[in-house]
Tab-separated table of C-alpha atoms and ligand atoms in Angstrom:
chain	number	residue	atom	x	y	z
W	1	MET	CA	-10.815	-20.524	5.933
W	2	LYS	CA	-10.758	-17.281	4.001
W	3	VAL	CA	-9.021	-13.957	4.391
W	4	PHE	CA	-10.907	-10.691	3.741
W	5	LYS	CA	-9.298	-7.274	3.560
W	6	PHE	CA	-11.263	-4.051	3.823
W	7	GLY	CA	-9.565	-0.823	2.796
W	8	GLY	CA	-9.931	2.657	4.248
W	9	ALA	CA	-12.781	3.634	1.939
W	10	SER	CA	-14.911	0.714	3.110
W	11	VAL	CA	-14.734	1.839	6.748
W	12	GLY	CA	-14.685	5.635	6.203
W	13	THR	CA	-18.161	6.338	7.583
W	14	ALA	CA	-20.609	4.660	9.946
W	15	GLU	CA	-22.830	3.828	6.971
W	16	ARG	CA	-19.962	2.041	5.198
W	17	ILE	CA	-19.024	0.121	8.334
W	18	LYS	CA	-22.571	-1.167	8.442
W	19	THR	CA	-22.162	-2.355	4.830
W	20	VAL	CA	-19.007	-4.217	5.883
W	21	GLY	CA	-21.051	-5.689	8.722
W	22	ASP	CA	-23.651	-6.984	6.193
W	23	ILE	CA	-20.920	-8.604	4.075
W	24	LEU	CA	-19.514	-10.310	7.173
W	25	LYS	CA	-22.989	-11.438	8.244
W	26	ASP	CA	-23.468	-13.062	4.861
W	27	ASN	CA	-20.210	-14.962	5.389
W	28	ALA	CA	-20.686	-15.708	9.064
W	29	ASN	CA	-20.662	-19.452	8.508
W	30	GLU	CA	-17.081	-19.272	7.209
W	31	LYS	CA	-13.910	-19.141	9.232
W	32	LEU	CA	-12.756	-15.631	8.397
W	33	LEU	CA	-9.703	-13.635	9.156
W	34	VAL	CA	-10.525	-9.982	8.472
W	35	VAL	CA	-7.782	-7.402	7.942
W	36	ILE	CA	-8.859	-3.766	8.060
W	37	SER	CA	-7.105	-0.496	7.173
W	38	ALA	CA	-7.391	2.826	8.931
W	39	MET	CA	-10.645	4.688	8.292
W	40	GLY	CA	-10.833	6.843	5.176
W	41	LYS	CA	-7.904	9.243	5.034
W	42	THR	CA	-6.813	8.714	8.649
W	43	THR	CA	-3.288	7.623	7.714
W	44	ASN	CA	-2.690	10.887	5.856
W	45	ALA	CA	-4.048	12.840	8.837
W	46	LEU	CA	-1.778	10.920	11.230
W	47	GLU	CA	1.189	11.633	9.012
W	48	LYS	CA	0.495	15.355	9.560
W	49	VAL	CA	0.516	14.720	13.330
W	50	ALA	CA	3.863	12.941	13.068
W	51	GLU	CA	5.311	15.774	10.956
W	52	ALA	CA	4.176	18.483	13.404
W	53	PHE	CA	5.478	16.553	16.381
W	54	PHE	CA	8.873	15.973	14.778
W	55	ALA	CA	9.113	19.589	13.739
W	56	GLY	CA	8.728	20.472	17.443
W	57	ASP	CA	5.289	21.958	16.971
W	58	LYS	CA	3.658	20.191	19.852
W	59	ASP	CA	0.502	22.302	19.917
W	60	SER	CA	-0.360	21.629	16.309
W	61	ALA	CA	0.366	17.924	16.760
W	62	ILE	CA	-1.963	17.708	19.748
W	63	SER	CA	-4.645	19.704	18.039
W	64	LEU	CA	-4.462	17.672	14.795
W	65	PHE	CA	-4.668	14.487	16.857
W	66	LYS	CA	-7.681	15.853	18.701
W	67	ASP	CA	-9.557	16.157	15.388
W	68	ILE	CA	-8.734	12.532	14.546
W	69	LYS	CA	-9.853	11.446	18.006
W	70	GLU	CA	-13.185	13.270	17.769
W	71	ASN	CA	-13.853	11.886	14.362
W	72	HIS	CA	-13.334	8.289	15.592
W	73	ILE	CA	-15.452	8.849	18.707
W	74	SER	CA	-18.216	10.310	16.589
W	75	ILE	CA	-18.237	7.317	14.198
W	76	ALA	CA	-18.117	4.878	17.105
W	77	ARG	CA	-21.147	6.610	18.635
W	78	GLN	CA	-23.148	6.594	15.419
W	79	LEU	CA	-22.625	2.874	15.237
W	80	VAL	CA	-23.616	1.838	18.720
W	81	ASN	CA	-26.448	3.975	20.028
W	82	ASN	CA	-27.668	3.372	23.536
W	83	ALA	CA	-31.332	3.848	24.320
W	84	ASP	CA	-30.686	7.477	25.229
W	85	GLY	CA	-29.123	8.319	21.883
W	86	ASN	CA	-25.510	9.274	22.116
W	87	SER	CA	-24.064	8.046	25.313
W	88	ALA	CA	-22.515	4.956	23.723
W	89	ASP	CA	-19.480	3.863	25.621
W	90	THR	CA	-16.246	4.619	23.818
W	91	ALA	CA	-13.990	3.901	26.764
W	92	TYR	CA	-12.550	0.959	24.854
W	93	LEU	CA	-10.769	3.479	22.591
W	94	GLU	CA	-9.188	5.492	25.462
W	95	ASP	CA	-5.972	3.486	25.822
W	96	PHE	CA	-5.137	3.981	22.157
W	97	PHE	CA	-5.674	7.728	22.478
W	98	THR	CA	-3.689	8.011	25.671
W	99	GLU	CA	-0.663	6.197	24.248
W	100	ILE	CA	-0.370	8.766	21.451
W	101	GLU	CA	-1.116	11.759	23.644
W	102	TRP	CA	1.688	10.814	26.025
W	103	LEU	CA	4.083	10.469	23.172
W	104	LEU	CA	3.069	13.878	21.776
W	105	HIS	CA	3.893	15.518	25.074
W	106	ASP	CA	7.485	14.304	24.826
W	107	ARG	CA	10.258	15.702	22.736
W	108	PRO	CA	11.555	13.795	19.694
W	109	VAL	CA	14.931	12.235	20.457
W	110	ARG	CA	14.938	9.439	17.879
W	111	ASN	CA	14.617	9.605	14.087
W	112	TYR	CA	11.466	10.636	12.215
W	113	ASP	CA	10.622	7.191	10.830
W	114	TYR	CA	10.454	5.736	14.325
W	115	TYR	CA	7.955	8.339	15.492
W	116	TYR	CA	6.019	8.060	12.270
W	117	ASP	CA	5.353	4.369	12.995
W	118	GLN	CA	4.520	4.851	16.696
W	119	ILE	CA	1.918	7.503	15.746
W	120	VAL	CA	0.533	6.259	12.430
W	121	CYS	CA	-0.171	2.732	13.665
W	122	VAL	CA	-3.035	3.962	15.813
W	123	GLY	CA	-5.200	4.440	12.710
W	124	GLU	CA	-5.577	0.712	12.190
W	125	LEU	CA	-5.928	-0.001	15.928
W	126	LEU	CA	-8.832	2.401	16.186
W	127	SER	CA	-10.632	1.336	13.069
W	128	THR	CA	-10.473	-2.359	13.919
W	129	ALA	CA	-11.536	-1.749	17.524
W	130	ILE	CA	-14.559	0.235	16.328
W	131	VAL	CA	-15.605	-2.275	13.722
W	132	SER	CA	-15.128	-5.195	16.115
W	133	ASN	CA	-17.140	-3.510	18.835
W	134	TYR	CA	-19.931	-2.621	16.431
W	135	LEU	CA	-20.137	-6.190	15.099
W	136	ASN	CA	-20.195	-7.725	18.553
W	137	ASN	CA	-23.143	-5.474	19.342
W	138	ALA	CA	-24.816	-6.210	16.011
W	139	GLY	CA	-24.886	-9.959	16.522
W	140	VAL	CA	-21.725	-10.817	14.564
W	141	PRO	CA	-19.453	-12.281	17.258
W	142	ASN	CA	-15.813	-11.766	16.567
W	143	LYS	CA	-12.409	-11.627	18.241
W	144	TRP	CA	-10.168	-8.571	17.977
W	145	VAL	CA	-6.432	-9.278	17.769
W	146	ASP	CA	-3.594	-6.726	18.153
W	147	VAL	CA	-1.559	-7.727	15.124
W	148	ARG	CA	1.590	-6.372	16.770
W	149	ASP	CA	1.560	-9.512	18.914
W	150	VAL	CA	1.632	-11.630	15.796
W	151	ILE	CA	3.510	-9.913	12.993
W	152	ARG	CA	7.150	-9.537	13.991
W	153	THR	CA	9.354	-7.261	11.893
W	154	ASP	CA	12.823	-5.761	11.827
W	155	ASP	CA	13.287	-2.147	12.908
W	156	ASN	CA	13.433	-0.654	9.410
W	157	PHE	CA	10.677	1.791	10.386
W	158	ARG	CA	8.149	2.753	7.683
W	159	ASP	CA	9.213	-0.131	5.462
W	160	ALA	CA	9.691	-2.933	7.907
W	161	ILE	CA	10.526	-6.447	6.768
W	162	ILE	CA	8.570	-9.308	8.235
W	163	ASP	CA	10.287	-12.109	10.176
W	164	TRP	CA	8.391	-15.005	8.595
W	165	THR	CA	9.639	-17.697	10.916
W	166	PHE	CA	8.631	-15.905	14.087
W	167	THR	CA	5.385	-14.726	12.619
W	168	ALA	CA	4.456	-18.200	11.410
W	169	GLU	CA	4.953	-19.559	14.930
W	170	ARG	CA	2.734	-16.822	16.379
W	171	VAL	CA	0.006	-17.444	13.827
W	172	LYS	CA	0.045	-21.122	14.878
W	173	GLN	CA	-0.047	-20.359	18.574
W	174	GLN	CA	-2.314	-17.371	18.718
W	175	ILE	CA	-4.490	-17.223	15.600
W	176	GLU	CA	-5.230	-20.826	14.683
W	177	PRO	CA	-6.816	-21.693	18.070
W	178	LEU	CA	-9.252	-18.783	17.627
W	179	PHE	CA	-10.809	-20.655	14.704
W	180	ASN	CA	-12.023	-23.534	16.899
W	181	GLY	CA	-15.678	-22.882	16.425
W	182	ASP	CA	-16.883	-20.727	13.560
W	183	THR	CA	-15.662	-17.310	14.293
W	184	ILE	CA	-14.493	-14.110	12.791
W	185	VAL	CA	-11.087	-12.749	13.737
W	186	ILE	CA	-10.549	-9.045	13.151
W	187	THR	CA	-7.101	-7.538	12.969
W	188	GLN	CA	-5.076	-4.669	11.546
W	189	GLY	CA	-3.328	-4.382	8.249
W	190	PHE	CA	-0.124	-2.422	7.620
W	191	ILE	CA	1.409	-2.625	11.094
W	192	GLY	CA	3.659	-4.967	13.052
W	193	ALA	CA	6.167	-4.767	15.904
W	194	THR	CA	9.865	-5.365	16.568
W	195	ASP	CA	11.240	-7.714	19.169
W	196	GLU	CA	11.373	-4.724	21.470
W	197	ASN	CA	7.643	-4.100	21.058
W	198	GLU	CA	8.102	-0.947	19.034
W	199	SER	CA	5.378	-0.480	16.463
W	200	THR	CA	6.366	-0.656	12.782
W	201	THR	CA	4.593	-0.125	9.477
W	202	LEU	CA	5.027	-2.070	6.241
W	203	GLY	CA	4.843	0.766	3.712
W	204	ARG	CA	1.816	2.782	2.575
W	205	GLU	CA	-1.112	0.684	1.413
W	206	GLY	CA	0.479	-2.278	3.144
W	207	SER	CA	-2.783	-3.849	4.396
W	208	ASP	CA	-3.184	-5.892	1.209
W	209	TYR	CA	0.219	-7.390	1.994
W	210	THR	CA	-0.689	-8.152	5.632
W	211	ALA	CA	-3.767	-10.009	4.379
W	212	ALA	CA	-1.612	-12.047	1.997
W	213	VAL	CA	0.829	-12.899	4.817
W	214	PHE	CA	-2.039	-14.328	6.865
W	215	ALA	CA	-3.531	-16.106	3.816
W	216	ASN	CA	-0.148	-17.800	3.254
W	217	LEU	CA	0.452	-18.764	6.913
W	218	LEU	CA	-3.083	-19.981	7.457
W	219	ASN	CA	-3.185	-21.798	4.100
W	220	ALA	CA	-6.366	-19.905	3.248
W	221	GLU	CA	-8.678	-21.085	0.549
W	222	SER	CA	-8.758	-17.536	-0.905
W	223	GLN	CA	-8.115	-13.867	-0.165
W	224	THR	CA	-10.595	-11.165	-1.027
W	225	ILE	CA	-9.802	-7.450	-1.153
W	226	TRP	CA	-13.012	-5.420	-0.857
W	227	LYS	CA	-12.770	-2.053	-2.601
W	228	ASP	CA	-15.034	0.739	-3.811
W	229	VAL	CA	-14.496	-0.283	-7.435
W	230	LYS	CA	-15.842	-3.277	-9.323
W	231	GLY	CA	-12.483	-5.018	-9.556
W	232	VAL	CA	-9.184	-4.466	-11.337
W	233	MET	CA	-9.461	-2.107	-14.307
W	234	ASN	CA	-7.099	-1.997	-17.317
W	235	ALA	CA	-6.463	1.763	-16.711
W	236	ASP	CA	-7.336	4.432	-14.159
W	237	PRO	CA	-10.783	5.646	-15.255
W	238	LYS	CA	-9.746	9.177	-14.286
W	239	GLU	CA	-7.001	9.082	-16.893
W	240	TYR	CA	-8.495	6.921	-19.591
W	241	LYS	CA	-12.191	7.172	-20.364
W	242	ASP	CA	-12.538	3.733	-21.961
W	243	ALA	CA	-11.158	1.929	-18.970
W	244	GLN	CA	-12.659	-1.527	-18.610
W	245	TRP	CA	-12.996	-4.002	-15.802
W	246	ILE	CA	-10.970	-7.229	-16.122
W	247	LYS	CA	-12.617	-10.465	-15.050
W	248	GLU	CA	-9.525	-12.610	-14.676
W	249	LEU	CA	-5.789	-11.995	-14.375
W	250	ASN	CA	-2.825	-14.087	-13.398
W	251	TYR	CA	-0.302	-13.389	-10.679
W	252	ARG	CA	2.426	-12.540	-13.153
W	253	GLU	CA	0.299	-9.848	-14.869
W	254	VAL	CA	-0.601	-8.217	-11.565
W	255	ILE	CA	3.033	-8.127	-10.439
W	256	GLU	CA	3.939	-6.484	-13.756
W	257	MET	CA	1.107	-3.977	-13.403
W	258	ALA	CA	2.160	-3.031	-9.871
W	259	TYR	CA	5.785	-2.801	-10.977
W	260	TYR	CA	4.900	-0.300	-13.677
W	261	GLY	CA	2.981	1.787	-11.187
W	262	ALA	CA	-0.650	0.724	-11.551
W	263	GLN	CA	-2.356	1.490	-8.238
W	264	VAL	CA	-4.058	-1.871	-8.060
W	265	ILE	CA	-2.704	-3.891	-5.244
W	266	HIS	CA	0.279	-3.434	-2.997
W	267	PRO	CA	3.239	-4.877	-4.958
W	268	LYS	CA	4.315	-7.283	-2.235
W	269	THR	CA	0.878	-8.926	-2.003
W	270	ILE	CA	1.198	-11.430	-4.832
W	271	LYS	CA	4.254	-13.442	-3.799
W	272	PRO	CA	2.782	-14.974	-0.568
W	273	LEU	CA	-0.338	-15.933	-2.480
W	274	GLN	CA	1.420	-17.259	-5.559
W	275	ASN	CA	3.738	-19.375	-3.399
W	276	LYS	CA	0.747	-21.280	-2.067
W	277	ASN	CA	-1.441	-20.956	-5.115
W	278	ILE	CA	-4.140	-19.012	-3.229
W	279	PRO	CA	-6.588	-17.131	-5.496
W	280	LEU	CA	-7.079	-13.410	-4.898
W	281	PHE	CA	-10.436	-11.801	-5.534
W	282	VAL	CA	-10.859	-8.049	-5.841
W	283	ARG	CA	-14.487	-7.153	-5.283
W	284	SER	CA	-16.695	-4.138	-4.604
W	285	PHE	CA	-18.203	-3.790	-1.140
W	286	LEU	CA	-20.846	-1.560	-2.806
W	287	HIS	CA	-21.919	-4.439	-5.113
W	288	PRO	CA	-21.189	-7.576	-3.114
W	289	LYS	CA	-23.253	-9.743	-5.450
W	290	GLU	CA	-20.831	-9.106	-8.291
W	291	THR	CA	-17.886	-11.454	-8.722
W	292	GLY	CA	-15.172	-8.850	-9.274
W	293	THR	CA	-11.716	-9.819	-10.561
W	294	CYS	CA	-10.149	-13.194	-9.877
W	295	ILE	CA	-6.353	-13.390	-9.822
W	296	HIS	CA	-4.813	-16.847	-10.009
W	297	ASN	CA	-2.131	-18.997	-11.597
W	298	LYS	CA	-3.736	-19.885	-14.915
W	299	THR	CA	-2.639	-18.582	-18.286
W	300	ILE	CA	-5.034	-15.991	-19.658
W	301	ASN	CA	-5.241	-15.151	-23.297
W	302	GLN	CA	-6.724	-12.054	-24.805
W	303	LEU	CA	-6.049	-9.460	-22.124
W	304	PRO	CA	-7.014	-5.915	-22.999
W	305	PRO	CA	-4.146	-3.384	-23.204
W	306	ILE	CA	-3.118	-2.431	-19.698
W	307	ILE	CA	-2.358	1.282	-19.408
W	308	VAL	CA	-0.395	2.932	-16.640
W	309	TYR	CA	0.453	6.629	-16.469
W	310	LYS	CA	3.100	7.950	-14.121
W	311	GLN	CA	2.911	11.721	-13.942
W	312	ASN	CA	5.538	14.079	-12.606
W	313	GLN	CA	8.519	12.138	-13.848
W	314	ALA	CA	12.073	13.448	-14.351
W	315	LEU	CA	14.711	12.398	-16.856
W	316	VAL	CA	18.211	12.325	-15.446
W	317	GLN	CA	20.811	12.266	-18.190
W	318	LEU	CA	24.282	11.222	-17.190
W	319	ASN	CA	27.017	11.793	-19.749
W	320	SER	CA	30.553	10.659	-19.407
W	321	ARG	CA	32.859	13.604	-18.992
W	322	ASP	CA	35.621	12.888	-21.491
W	323	PHE	CA	33.923	10.800	-24.125
W	324	SER	CA	34.908	7.574	-22.430
W	325	PHE	CA	32.471	4.702	-22.575
W	326	VAL	CA	30.015	4.208	-19.803
W	327	GLY	CA	30.935	0.651	-18.888
W	328	GLU	CA	29.990	-1.715	-16.048
W	329	GLY	CA	32.127	0.214	-13.579
W	330	LEU	CA	30.277	3.503	-13.915
W	331	THR	CA	26.892	1.808	-14.234
W	332	ALA	CA	27.548	-0.115	-11.014
W	333	GLU	CA	28.524	3.073	-9.240
W	334	LEU	CA	25.280	4.669	-10.322
W	335	TYR	CA	23.179	1.778	-9.026
W	336	LYS	CA	25.047	1.977	-5.734
W	337	MET	CA	23.991	5.635	-5.472
W	338	PHE	CA	20.369	4.715	-6.138
W	339	GLU	CA	20.515	2.129	-3.419
W	340	GLN	CA	22.112	4.473	-0.916
W	341	ILE	CA	19.555	7.204	-1.506
W	342	LYS	CA	16.719	4.630	-1.526
W	343	PHE	CA	15.537	5.867	-4.875
W	344	LYS	CA	14.531	3.703	-7.838
W	345	PRO	CA	14.707	4.441	-11.505
W	346	ASN	CA	11.427	3.696	-13.282
W	347	LEU	CA	13.243	3.188	-16.573
W	348	THR	CA	16.876	3.162	-17.636
W	349	GLN	CA	18.570	3.178	-21.007
W	350	ASN	CA	22.290	2.810	-21.742
W	351	GLY	CA	24.180	4.410	-24.560
W	352	ALA	CA	27.866	4.481	-25.474
W	353	ILE	CA	28.704	7.574	-23.498
W	354	SER	CA	25.503	8.248	-21.622
W	355	LEU	CA	23.011	6.737	-19.225
W	356	LEU	CA	19.388	7.804	-19.073
W	357	CYS	CA	17.262	7.287	-15.975
W	358	VAL	CA	13.600	8.133	-15.516
W	359	VAL	CA	12.680	8.771	-11.874
W	360	ASP	CA	9.766	10.051	-9.844
W	361	GLY	CA	9.844	13.839	-9.524
W	362	HIS	CA	10.930	13.754	-5.938
W	363	ALA	CA	12.908	17.052	-5.703
W	364	GLU	CA	15.071	16.164	-2.652
W	365	LYS	CA	16.059	12.739	-3.956
W	366	ILE	CA	16.810	14.069	-7.434
W	367	ASN	CA	19.072	16.727	-5.942
W	368	GLU	CA	20.840	14.146	-3.821
W	369	LEU	CA	21.320	11.912	-6.855
W	370	ALA	CA	22.481	14.764	-9.070
W	371	MET	CA	25.011	15.891	-6.474
W	372	GLU	CA	26.461	12.427	-6.016
W	373	ALA	CA	26.404	11.583	-9.724
W	374	SER	CA	28.056	14.841	-10.739
W	375	LYS	CA	31.273	13.496	-9.181
W	376	LEU	CA	31.403	10.996	-12.077
W	377	PHE	CA	29.223	12.412	-14.873
W	378	ASP	CA	27.843	15.546	-16.437
W	379	VAL	CA	24.324	15.587	-15.146
W	380	GLN	CA	21.296	17.111	-16.771
W	381	VAL	CA	17.747	16.876	-15.312
W	382	THR	CA	14.463	17.515	-17.162
W	383	LYS	CA	11.361	17.620	-15.040
W	384	GLY	CA	7.578	17.554	-15.563
W	385	LEU	CA	7.415	14.509	-17.839
W	386	THR	CA	4.890	11.656	-18.083
W	387	LEU	CA	5.843	8.014	-18.355
W	388	LEU	CA	3.276	5.962	-20.164
W	389	THR	CA	3.445	2.154	-20.011
W	390	ILE	CA	1.190	-0.066	-22.082
W	391	ARG	CA	1.214	-3.850	-21.820
W	392	HIS	CA	-0.281	-5.837	-24.684
W	393	TYR	CA	-0.126	-2.695	-26.791
W	394	ASN	CA	-0.883	-1.991	-30.406
W	395	GLU	CA	0.612	0.825	-32.408
W	396	GLY	CA	-2.747	2.552	-32.899
W	397	LEU	CA	-3.262	2.867	-29.156
W	398	VAL	CA	0.291	4.040	-28.557
W	399	LYS	CA	-0.279	6.825	-31.073
W	400	GLU	CA	-3.605	7.759	-29.608
W	401	LEU	CA	-2.302	7.952	-26.074
W	402	CYS	CA	0.839	9.872	-26.951
W	403	GLY	CA	-1.331	12.446	-28.648
W	404	GLU	CA	0.404	15.762	-29.324
W	405	GLY	CA	3.064	15.035	-26.715
W	406	GLN	CA	6.708	14.980	-27.749
W	407	ILE	CA	8.306	11.529	-27.285
W	408	ILE	CA	11.582	11.845	-25.402
W	409	LEU	CA	12.374	8.187	-24.900
W	410	LYS	CA	10.885	4.906	-25.928
W	411	GLN	CA	11.559	1.333	-24.859
W	412	GLN	CA	9.737	-1.729	-26.002
W	413	THR	CA	9.503	-5.522	-25.859
W	414	PRO	CA	6.846	-7.544	-27.715
W	415	GLU	CA	4.769	-7.366	-24.527
W	416	THR	CA	5.368	-3.905	-23.070
W	417	ILE	CA	6.065	-0.417	-24.383
W	418	GLN	CA	7.159	2.544	-22.310
W	419	VAL	CA	7.134	6.050	-23.631
W	420	LEU	CA	8.413	9.156	-21.912
W	421	ILE	CA	6.368	12.154	-22.996
W	422	SER	CA	6.840	15.883	-22.679
W	423	ASN	CA	3.806	18.068	-23.125
W	424	ASP	CA	5.915	21.180	-23.774
W	425	LYS	CA	5.616	22.116	-27.394
P	1	LIG	N1	-3.793	2.775	6.170
P	1	LIG	C1	-2.596	2.549	5.435
P	1	LIG	C2	-2.474	3.509	4.256
P	1	LIG	O1	-3.423	4.312	4.075
P	1	LIG	C3	-2.495	1.126	4.950
P	1	LIG	C4	-3.509	0.681	3.977
P	1	LIG	O2	-4.536	1.364	3.784
P	1	LIG	O3	-3.324	-0.351	3.323
P	1	LIG	O4	-1.504	3.491	3.597
P	2	MG	MG1	-5.945	2.345	2.141
C-alpha cells in the first residue's frame, strides 16, 4: 500500500480537485491512503475567524466564517452538477458548518490555542469531504475517515504530540480492515483529537507529518507528497534565480534542510519514514508523468549547494555585566528562558563574556526574552537581518550571495556555512 498527500494548492479550486481525481484514477489499482490538507488558503482564513472570536468580535467571526462556508459550497457545487445545473446536494457539509457556528455563538472561556484548534480543524474536514464526495460520484469509490477517531494526541493545542501506541492500535482496528478489497481511503492531515474528543492540530503544514505517521503505521511501500512544484529545489526560486530541482536526496539532508528553515517538508515528516526505511517522493500534480524528487536512505554524492534564506532575523547580544565569564551556569539559564518562552535560537555563538543568539524577528517573543535576560545580562537587540545558510558551499558562492551586505556573524563547518547579513550600509 502507498500513502499520498495532497497539499492545499492541489485542492484549491474545482479544476485542481479534478486533477487530483485523475491522479487517483491512474492509481486506482493500488491500496491507497490519501491525506489531504485544507483547500488553498483556508487555514489562514480560519485563523482569522479564531482571532476575531477570541477577541470577542462575534459578528466578524461569523461573517468571516460565512465567506469560507460559501466558498466551500461553491466548489462542491462546481464538482458535482446535477442535471439542472447547480442544485447539487451539499447537505453532507452541514454538520461541519453547524459545529463551528454553534461555537462562534458562545463566549470564549478557555485559552486561545484551544479555540484555534476547534475552529481551524474544519478546513481539513471540509476539503476531504468534498473531494471524497466528488470522487465517489466520478467513479472512484473511496471511504472517508474522520482522522480524529484515529490519531490520538495530548492536549498541547496547536502543537499536539501524537500518542503512538493508541494511534497504532486504532490504525490496526479501523484503517487496515478498510483495505480488504482495493480501495482508496481519504482522510485529513494536520488534525487529531485528545482522549476527551477535543480537536487538536499538529502545527502548521502538519499534513506531511500525518501522512508519514500513517506510512509508518501501515508499513507503506512509499509516501508521495503531491505539490505544485516539480520536486525539492536547492533554493527558493523566488530568492535565487538559478535554483535547480534535485532528483535524489537522503533523509539526513532533508532533515538538515528543514532544520535550517527550507520550506520543503514539515520537519517532523522524515523520522517516521526513516525509521521504517520508507521512500518519500515529492512530485508535481501538474506534471504527474515526471518522477519528482526521491528521498531515501542511500548516500548521495555530488549534491548542489543548498541555499536557505531566513529573512527578518534579529541578533540578541547578551553581555555579562561585570566582565565575568559566561560559563555553563549562565548559558543554561538562557536556554531555560528560551524553553519557557517557546522560542528557539536559529544560531548561537559563545564568547568569553558574551553570548550571541540569532532569532526570528518575532517582536513579542524578543521583548519577553530581552526582559527576562536583562536580569542576568546587558542585552542588545539588532533587528532586520538576514540569515543565509548554505550547505555544500564554496567560497565563490558565499561571496556572491552575501553581495554588498555587511557580514555580522559567520559560523561554518566543512559542510555548512551560516552568515548573518545586514543590508544597512
Ligand atoms: N492546512 C494546514 C496548513 O495550512 C496543514 C497543511 O497544509 O499541511 O498549515
Ligand atoms: Mg498546506
